[in-house]
CSV table of C-alpha atoms and ligand atoms in Angstrom, one decimal:
chain,number,residue,atom,x,y,z
A,1,MET,CA,58.3,-109.6,-93.4
A,2,ASP,CA,60.3,-108.3,-90.5
A,3,PHE,CA,57.8,-109.3,-87.7
A,4,PRO,CA,59.8,-111.3,-85.2
A,5,TYR,CA,56.8,-112.8,-83.3
A,6,LYS,CA,54.5,-115.7,-83.9
A,7,ILE,CA,51.4,-114.9,-85.9
A,8,TYR,CA,48.2,-116.2,-84.2
A,9,THR,CA,45.0,-116.9,-86.2
A,10,LEU,CA,41.6,-117.7,-84.9
A,11,GLY,CA,39.4,-120.5,-86.2
A,12,ASP,CA,35.7,-119.9,-86.7
A,13,GLU,CA,34.8,-121.9,-83.6
A,14,LYS,CA,33.1,-119.8,-81.0
A,15,TYR,CA,31.6,-116.6,-80.0
A,16,LEU,CA,34.1,-114.5,-78.0
A,17,ASP,CA,34.0,-111.2,-76.3
A,18,GLY,CA,35.6,-109.2,-73.6
A,19,LYS,CA,37.1,-105.9,-72.5
A,20,VAL,CA,40.6,-104.7,-71.9
A,21,GLY,CA,42.1,-101.4,-70.8
A,22,TRP,CA,45.5,-99.8,-70.6
A,23,ARG,CA,47.0,-96.5,-69.4
A,24,CYS,CA,50.1,-95.5,-71.4
A,25,PRO,CA,52.2,-92.4,-70.7
A,26,SER,CA,53.9,-90.1,-73.1
A,27,ASN,CA,57.7,-89.9,-73.3
A,28,ILE,CA,60.3,-87.2,-73.7
A,29,ALA,CA,63.3,-87.9,-75.9
A,30,ILE,CA,66.7,-86.9,-74.5
A,31,VAL,CA,68.5,-87.9,-77.7
A,32,LYS,CA,66.0,-87.3,-80.5
A,33,TYR,CA,64.7,-89.4,-83.4
A,34,TRP,CA,64.6,-87.1,-86.4
A,35,GLY,CA,64.7,-88.8,-89.8
A,36,LYS,CA,63.3,-92.1,-90.9
A,37,TYR,CA,63.2,-94.6,-93.7
A,38,GLY,CA,61.2,-97.6,-94.9
A,39,ILE,CA,58.3,-98.4,-92.7
A,40,GLN,CA,58.9,-96.2,-89.6
A,41,MET,CA,62.5,-97.1,-89.2
A,42,PRO,CA,64.7,-94.6,-87.5
A,43,ARG,CA,67.8,-93.2,-89.1
A,44,ASN,CA,69.5,-93.1,-85.7
A,45,ALA,CA,69.2,-94.4,-82.2
A,46,SER,CA,67.2,-92.4,-79.7
A,47,PHE,CA,66.8,-92.4,-75.9
A,48,SER,CA,63.9,-91.2,-73.8
A,49,PHE,CA,62.3,-90.9,-70.3
A,50,THR,CA,58.9,-92.5,-69.9
A,51,LEU,CA,56.6,-90.0,-68.3
A,52,SER,CA,53.8,-90.4,-65.9
A,53,ASN,CA,51.1,-87.7,-65.7
A,54,ALA,CA,50.6,-87.1,-69.4
A,55,HIS,CA,48.9,-90.3,-70.4
A,56,THR,CA,46.1,-91.9,-72.4
A,57,ASP,CA,43.6,-94.4,-71.0
A,58,THR,CA,42.2,-96.7,-73.6
A,59,TYR,CA,39.5,-99.4,-73.2
A,60,ILE,CA,38.5,-101.8,-76.0
A,61,THR,CA,35.4,-103.9,-75.8
A,62,TYR,CA,35.6,-106.6,-78.4
A,63,SER,CA,33.0,-109.0,-79.8
A,64,LYS,CA,33.5,-111.5,-82.5
A,65,GLN,CA,32.1,-110.6,-85.9
A,66,PRO,CA,32.2,-112.6,-89.2
A,67,ASN,CA,32.8,-110.0,-91.9
A,68,GLY,CA,36.6,-110.2,-92.0
A,69,LYS,CA,37.3,-106.5,-92.1
A,70,VAL,CA,38.4,-103.9,-89.6
A,71,SER,CA,35.3,-102.7,-87.8
A,72,LEU,CA,35.2,-100.2,-84.9
A,73,ASP,CA,33.4,-97.4,-83.1
A,74,PHE,CA,35.7,-94.8,-81.5
A,75,MET,CA,34.8,-92.4,-78.6
A,76,PHE,CA,37.3,-89.8,-77.5
A,77,GLU,CA,36.5,-88.4,-74.1
A,78,GLY,CA,32.9,-89.5,-74.3
A,79,LYS,CA,32.2,-88.2,-77.8
A,80,GLU,CA,32.4,-89.8,-81.3
A,81,ASN,CA,35.4,-88.6,-83.2
A,82,GLN,CA,35.5,-89.6,-86.9
A,83,ALA,CA,38.9,-88.2,-87.6
A,84,PHE,CA,40.5,-90.4,-84.9
A,85,ALA,CA,38.3,-93.3,-85.9
A,86,ASP,CA,39.7,-93.1,-89.5
A,87,LYS,CA,43.2,-92.9,-88.2
A,88,ILE,CA,42.8,-96.0,-86.0
A,89,THR,CA,41.0,-97.9,-88.8
A,90,LYS,CA,44.0,-97.3,-91.0
A,91,PHE,CA,46.4,-98.3,-88.2
A,92,LEU,CA,44.5,-101.6,-87.5
A,93,HIS,CA,44.6,-102.3,-91.3
A,94,SER,CA,48.3,-101.8,-91.3
A,95,ILE,CA,48.9,-104.3,-88.5
A,96,SER,CA,46.4,-106.9,-89.7
A,97,GLU,CA,49.0,-109.0,-91.4
A,98,TYR,CA,50.8,-109.4,-88.0
A,99,ILE,CA,47.7,-109.5,-85.8
A,100,PRO,CA,45.0,-111.1,-88.0
A,101,ILE,CA,42.5,-111.0,-85.1
A,102,VAL,CA,42.0,-107.3,-85.7
A,103,LYS,CA,39.6,-108.4,-88.5
A,104,ASP,CA,37.8,-111.0,-86.5
A,105,PHE,CA,36.2,-108.5,-84.0
A,106,HIS,CA,34.2,-105.4,-83.7
A,107,PHE,CA,36.0,-103.0,-81.4
A,108,LYS,CA,34.3,-100.4,-79.3
A,109,ILE,CA,37.3,-98.2,-78.4
A,110,GLU,CA,37.0,-95.5,-75.7
A,111,SER,CA,39.9,-93.3,-75.1
A,112,SER,CA,40.8,-90.2,-73.0
A,113,ASN,CA,43.8,-88.1,-72.2
A,114,SER,CA,44.9,-86.9,-68.8
A,115,PHE,CA,46.0,-83.6,-70.4
A,116,PRO,CA,43.7,-81.2,-72.2
A,117,HIS,CA,43.4,-81.5,-75.9
A,118,SER,CA,45.4,-78.8,-77.6
A,119,SER,CA,47.6,-78.2,-74.6
A,120,GLY,CA,50.7,-78.3,-76.8
A,121,ILE,CA,51.4,-81.9,-75.7
A,122,ALA,CA,51.5,-84.4,-78.5
A,123,SER,CA,49.3,-87.4,-77.7
A,124,SER,CA,50.4,-89.7,-80.4
A,125,ALA,CA,53.0,-91.6,-78.3
A,126,SER,CA,50.6,-92.2,-75.4
A,127,SER,CA,47.6,-93.0,-77.6
A,128,MET,CA,49.4,-95.4,-80.0
A,129,GLY,CA,51.0,-97.0,-77.0
A,130,ALA,CA,47.7,-97.6,-75.2
A,131,LEU,CA,46.0,-98.9,-78.3
A,132,ALA,CA,48.9,-101.3,-79.1
A,133,LEU,CA,48.9,-102.7,-75.6
A,134,CYS,CA,45.1,-103.3,-75.7
A,135,ILE,CA,45.4,-105.2,-79.0
A,136,CYS,CA,48.3,-107.3,-77.7
A,137,SER,CA,46.3,-108.0,-74.5
A,138,ILE,CA,43.3,-109.1,-76.5
A,139,GLU,CA,45.5,-111.5,-78.5
A,140,ALA,CA,47.2,-112.7,-75.3
A,141,GLU,CA,43.8,-113.5,-73.7
A,142,LEU,CA,42.5,-115.3,-76.8
A,143,PHE,CA,45.5,-117.5,-77.2
A,144,GLY,CA,46.6,-117.8,-73.6
A,145,ILE,CA,49.9,-116.0,-74.1
A,146,SER,CA,51.3,-115.1,-70.7
A,147,HIS,CA,54.8,-113.6,-71.4
A,148,ASP,CA,54.7,-110.1,-70.1
A,149,GLU,CA,58.0,-109.0,-71.6
A,150,GLU,CA,57.1,-110.2,-75.0
A,151,LEU,CA,53.8,-108.4,-74.8
A,152,ARG,CA,55.5,-105.1,-74.1
A,153,GLN,CA,58.0,-105.6,-76.9
A,154,LYS,CA,55.4,-106.6,-79.4
A,155,ALA,CA,53.3,-103.6,-78.4
A,156,SER,CA,56.3,-101.4,-78.9
A,157,TYR,CA,56.7,-102.8,-82.4
A,158,LEU,CA,53.0,-102.1,-83.2
A,159,ALA,CA,53.0,-98.7,-81.6
A,160,ARG,CA,56.1,-97.8,-83.8
A,161,LEU,CA,54.0,-98.4,-86.9
A,162,GLY,CA,51.5,-95.8,-85.6
A,163,SER,CA,54.1,-93.2,-84.4
A,164,GLY,CA,57.8,-93.9,-84.3
A,165,SER,CA,58.4,-92.2,-80.9
A,166,ALA,CA,55.4,-94.2,-79.4
A,167,SER,CA,57.6,-97.3,-79.5
A,168,ARG,CA,59.5,-95.9,-76.5
A,169,SER,CA,56.5,-95.2,-74.3
A,170,LEU,CA,56.1,-98.9,-73.4
A,171,MET,CA,59.2,-99.3,-71.3
A,172,PRO,CA,59.7,-98.5,-67.6
A,173,TYR,CA,61.8,-95.4,-66.9
A,174,PHE,CA,64.4,-95.4,-69.7
A,175,SER,CA,64.0,-96.5,-73.3
A,176,THR,CA,66.3,-96.8,-76.3
A,177,TRP,CA,65.0,-97.3,-79.8
A,178,GLY,CA,67.2,-97.9,-82.9
A,179,GLU,CA,70.0,-100.3,-83.8
A,180,HIS,CA,73.3,-99.3,-82.2
A,181,PRO,CA,76.5,-101.3,-82.4
A,182,LYS,CA,77.3,-100.7,-78.8
A,183,ILE,CA,73.9,-101.5,-77.3
A,184,ASN,CA,73.0,-105.1,-76.9
A,185,GLY,CA,69.6,-106.1,-78.1
A,186,SER,CA,68.9,-102.7,-79.7
A,187,SER,CA,66.6,-102.7,-82.7
A,188,ASN,CA,65.0,-100.5,-85.3
A,189,LEU,CA,61.8,-102.6,-84.9
A,190,TYR,CA,61.0,-101.9,-81.3
A,191,ALA,CA,62.3,-100.0,-78.3
A,192,THR,CA,64.1,-101.8,-75.4
A,193,ARG,CA,64.3,-101.0,-71.8
A,194,THR,CA,67.6,-99.5,-70.6
A,195,GLU,CA,68.7,-100.6,-67.2
A,196,GLY,CA,71.7,-100.1,-65.0
A,197,LEU,CA,71.6,-96.3,-64.9
A,198,HIS,CA,72.2,-94.2,-61.7
A,199,SER,CA,69.2,-94.0,-59.4
A,200,ILE,CA,69.2,-90.2,-59.5
A,201,PHE,CA,67.8,-90.3,-63.0
A,202,GLN,CA,64.7,-92.2,-61.7
A,203,THR,CA,63.9,-89.1,-59.6
A,204,PHE,CA,63.7,-86.7,-62.6
A,205,HIS,CA,61.0,-84.3,-63.2
A,206,ASP,CA,59.8,-82.9,-66.5
A,207,ASP,CA,57.7,-79.7,-66.1
A,208,ILE,CA,56.3,-78.7,-69.4
A,209,LEU,CA,55.9,-74.9,-69.8
A,210,ILE,CA,53.4,-74.1,-72.5
A,211,VAL,CA,54.6,-71.3,-74.8
A,212,SER,CA,51.9,-72.1,-77.4
A,213,ALA,CA,49.2,-74.7,-77.5
A,214,LYS,CA,48.6,-74.1,-81.2
A,215,GLU,CA,48.9,-77.0,-83.6
A,216,LYS,CA,52.4,-77.2,-85.2
A,217,SER,CA,52.7,-75.4,-88.6
A,218,VAL,CA,54.8,-78.3,-89.9
A,219,SER,CA,54.0,-81.9,-88.8
A,220,SER,CA,56.6,-84.4,-87.5
A,221,THR,CA,55.9,-86.5,-90.6
A,222,ALA,CA,56.8,-83.6,-92.9
A,223,GLY,CA,59.8,-82.8,-90.6
A,224,HIS,CA,61.2,-86.3,-90.9
A,225,ALA,CA,60.7,-86.2,-94.7
A,226,LEU,CA,62.7,-83.0,-94.9
A,227,MET,CA,65.7,-84.7,-93.3
A,228,GLU,CA,66.1,-86.8,-96.4
A,229,ASN,CA,67.5,-83.8,-98.3
A,230,ASN,CA,69.1,-82.0,-95.4
A,231,VAL,CA,72.9,-81.6,-96.2
A,232,TYR,CA,73.7,-82.1,-92.5
A,233,ALA,CA,71.7,-85.4,-92.2
A,234,PRO,CA,74.6,-87.8,-92.3
A,235,ALA,CA,76.6,-85.9,-89.7
A,236,ARG,CA,73.5,-85.6,-87.6
A,237,TYR,CA,72.8,-89.4,-87.6
A,238,ALA,CA,76.4,-90.1,-86.6
A,239,GLN,CA,76.2,-87.4,-83.9
A,240,ALA,CA,73.0,-88.8,-82.4
A,241,ASN,CA,74.4,-92.3,-82.2
A,242,GLN,CA,77.5,-91.0,-80.5
A,243,ARG,CA,75.4,-89.0,-78.1
A,244,VAL,CA,73.3,-92.1,-77.2
A,245,GLU,CA,76.5,-93.9,-76.4
A,246,ASP,CA,78.0,-91.1,-74.4
A,247,LEU,CA,74.8,-90.5,-72.5
A,248,LEU,CA,74.4,-94.1,-71.4
A,249,GLU,CA,77.9,-94.0,-70.0
A,250,ILE,CA,77.3,-90.7,-68.3
A,251,MET,CA,74.0,-91.9,-66.8
A,252,LYS,CA,75.7,-94.8,-65.1
A,253,THR,CA,77.1,-92.1,-62.8
A,254,ASP,CA,75.3,-89.2,-61.0
A,255,ASN,CA,76.9,-86.7,-63.4
A,256,VAL,CA,73.7,-84.7,-64.0
A,257,ASP,CA,75.6,-81.8,-65.5
A,258,ALA,CA,77.0,-83.9,-68.3
A,259,PHE,CA,73.5,-85.4,-68.8
A,260,GLY,CA,72.0,-81.9,-69.0
A,261,LYS,CA,74.6,-80.7,-71.5
A,262,ILE,CA,73.6,-83.5,-73.9
A,263,ALA,CA,69.9,-82.9,-73.3
A,264,GLU,CA,70.2,-79.2,-74.2
A,265,ASP,CA,72.5,-79.7,-77.1
A,266,GLU,CA,70.0,-82.2,-78.5
A,267,ALA,CA,67.1,-79.7,-78.2
A,268,MET,CA,69.1,-77.0,-80.0
A,269,THR,CA,70.3,-79.5,-82.7
A,270,LEU,CA,66.7,-80.6,-83.4
A,271,HIS,CA,65.5,-77.1,-84.0
A,272,ALA,CA,68.6,-76.1,-85.9
A,273,LEU,CA,67.9,-79.0,-88.3
A,274,MET,CA,64.4,-77.6,-88.9
A,275,MET,CA,65.8,-74.1,-89.5
A,276,CYS,CA,68.3,-75.4,-92.1
A,277,SER,CA,65.8,-77.7,-93.9
A,278,ASP,CA,64.8,-76.7,-97.4
A,279,PRO,CA,62.3,-75.1,-97.0
A,280,SER,CA,63.4,-73.8,-93.7
A,281,TYR,CA,60.9,-73.6,-90.9
A,282,ILE,CA,60.8,-72.5,-87.3
A,283,LEU,CA,58.8,-74.1,-84.5
A,284,ILE,CA,60.2,-72.3,-81.5
A,285,GLU,CA,58.7,-68.9,-80.5
A,286,PRO,CA,60.3,-65.8,-78.9
A,287,GLY,CA,59.1,-67.0,-75.5
A,288,THR,CA,61.0,-70.3,-76.0
A,289,LEU,CA,64.3,-68.4,-76.4
A,290,GLN,CA,63.5,-66.1,-73.5
A,291,MET,CA,63.0,-69.1,-71.3
A,292,ILE,CA,66.2,-70.7,-72.5
A,293,LYS,CA,68.1,-67.6,-71.6
A,294,GLU,CA,66.5,-67.4,-68.1
A,295,ILE,CA,67.2,-71.1,-67.4
A,296,ARG,CA,70.8,-70.7,-68.4
A,297,SER,CA,71.3,-67.6,-66.4
A,298,PHE,CA,69.6,-69.1,-63.3
A,299,ARG,CA,71.9,-72.0,-63.6
A,300,ASP,CA,75.0,-69.8,-64.0
A,301,ARG,CA,74.0,-68.0,-60.8
A,302,THR,CA,72.9,-70.9,-58.7
A,303,LYS,CA,75.0,-73.8,-60.1
A,304,LEU,CA,71.8,-75.9,-59.8
A,305,PRO,CA,71.3,-78.9,-62.1
A,306,ILE,CA,68.2,-77.6,-63.9
A,307,TYR,CA,68.1,-78.1,-67.7
A,308,PHE,CA,65.7,-78.0,-70.6
A,309,THR,CA,64.8,-79.9,-73.7
A,310,LEU,CA,62.4,-79.3,-76.5
A,311,ASP,CA,60.1,-81.6,-78.5
A,312,ALA,CA,59.1,-80.7,-82.1
A,313,GLY,CA,57.4,-77.5,-80.8
A,314,PRO,CA,57.9,-74.3,-78.8
A,315,ASN,CA,57.2,-75.7,-75.3
A,316,ILE,CA,60.0,-76.0,-72.8
A,317,HIS,CA,60.5,-79.2,-70.9
A,318,LEU,CA,62.3,-78.4,-67.7
A,319,LEU,CA,64.4,-81.4,-66.5
A,320,TYR,CA,65.8,-81.7,-63.0
A,321,PRO,CA,66.3,-84.2,-60.2
A,322,ALA,CA,63.8,-84.3,-57.3
A,323,SER,CA,66.5,-82.9,-54.9
A,324,VAL,CA,66.1,-79.4,-56.5
A,325,LYS,CA,62.3,-79.4,-56.9
A,326,GLY,CA,61.9,-76.3,-54.6
A,327,ASP,CA,64.5,-74.4,-56.6
A,328,ALA,CA,62.9,-75.4,-59.9
A,329,GLU,CA,59.6,-74.0,-58.6
A,330,ILE,CA,61.3,-70.6,-57.9
A,331,LEU,CA,62.8,-70.6,-61.4
A,332,ILE,CA,59.3,-71.3,-62.9
A,333,ASN,CA,57.3,-68.9,-60.8
A,334,ASP,CA,59.7,-66.0,-60.7
A,335,TYR,CA,61.4,-66.2,-64.1
A,336,LEU,CA,59.6,-68.4,-66.6
A,337,LEU,CA,55.8,-68.0,-66.1
A,338,PRO,CA,55.8,-64.6,-67.8
A,339,PHE,CA,56.8,-66.3,-71.1
A,340,THR,CA,54.1,-69.0,-70.9
A,341,GLU,CA,50.7,-69.0,-72.5
A,342,ASN,CA,48.1,-68.4,-69.7
A,343,ASN,CA,50.6,-69.6,-67.1
A,344,VAL,CA,50.1,-73.2,-68.2
A,345,VAL,CA,52.6,-75.6,-66.7
A,346,ILE,CA,52.1,-79.4,-66.9
A,347,LYS,CA,54.0,-81.1,-64.1
A,348,ASP,CA,55.3,-84.5,-65.0
A,349,LYS,CA,58.0,-86.9,-64.0
A,350,ILE,CA,59.6,-90.1,-65.0
A,351,SER,CA,57.6,-93.3,-64.3
A,352,ASN,CA,57.7,-97.1,-64.5
A,353,GLY,CA,55.5,-97.0,-67.6
A,354,PRO,CA,52.1,-98.3,-68.7
A,355,LYS,CA,49.5,-99.8,-66.3
A,356,ARG,CA,46.9,-102.4,-67.1
A,357,LEU,CA,43.5,-100.9,-66.2
A,358,LEU,CA,41.3,-103.9,-67.0
B,401,PMV,O1,57.1,-90.1,-83.5
B,401,PMV,P1,57.0,-88.9,-84.4
B,401,PMV,O2,57.0,-89.3,-85.9
B,401,PMV,O3,55.9,-87.9,-84.1
B,401,PMV,O4,58.4,-88.1,-84.3
B,401,PMV,C1,58.7,-87.4,-83.1
B,401,PMV,C2,60.1,-87.0,-83.1
B,401,PMV,C3,60.5,-86.1,-81.9
B,401,PMV,O5,59.4,-86.0,-80.9
B,401,PMV,C4,60.8,-84.7,-82.3
B,401,PMV,C5,61.7,-86.6,-81.2
B,401,PMV,C6,61.5,-87.9,-80.5
B,401,PMV,O6,62.5,-88.7,-80.5
B,401,PMV,O7,60.5,-88.1,-79.8
């Protein structure tokens, strides 16, 4: 077993109950995780910004129960949601060997997202992050564990089992996940906080321009699996590790242009890998390419440091430092909005990570 933490088990002594709550944001990868093996282990190191406005709030009310199996009610935005309840039941099962208390309690889980459902923003990172933090807090309360850093790291480990990229949502500002020979403390099991980067990057915005809010035609799970037979996979994993190393050096300085080049190259590489998978598939839309051209031409004209990245979908993430916020608004309003679906833009920025609500 590769669980690097103490396993806490409860006796049958007393009746226990309580309530905890966490807010966890989403994150945007600058160097992408695309390809995995074993139990949610990444094929390469990845690096992300922890966001702020796109977040999930989760509260868990727990009460001791004797039947020794996972037991929960799940409410999403005030309504019962069986599909999510089944997913969470499966997740709690999968972590029960590490966190045995998940079978000692009945959980009433209430969750809500700050962004509209089907807005084109994936909620798995923020929702798995918030859930993992709540479970770790319950355990910490029951056993008097007070080490905040360990709680974060353990929650990152657990969130990873629910969704790989969720492991990175737990850290303030910048997060690296995946073993890398040049990064001290890096691990495939959990993400680590990346410190010592130039302060300009802490001012970064990520405005998400929605090209389509439709569900993806190929899930991330299927996309990761297709990397196994992609002829470019070995070169890709080496490239990603090199880009993480280069990026961390660049980000020690205020060289936003060098940062932006890697961010855009990564977005294009991710989607190129999809297009040359077998079978091939395409997640970007014509509007995505139109926006990419507009962003590049605006940058050529103005020389302003405004860049984009893409997640596994068609929506553009516009990345820029706070110093050019007004110019980014001009770019969005005058050049990009026509290519969005219903003018939807979700304004986000980098943040110091999850907050305890209760
Ligand atoms: O966490 P998953 O399995 O949904 O994979 C997501 C991978 C990307 O979002 C495309 C890239 C990343 O590193 O977040």
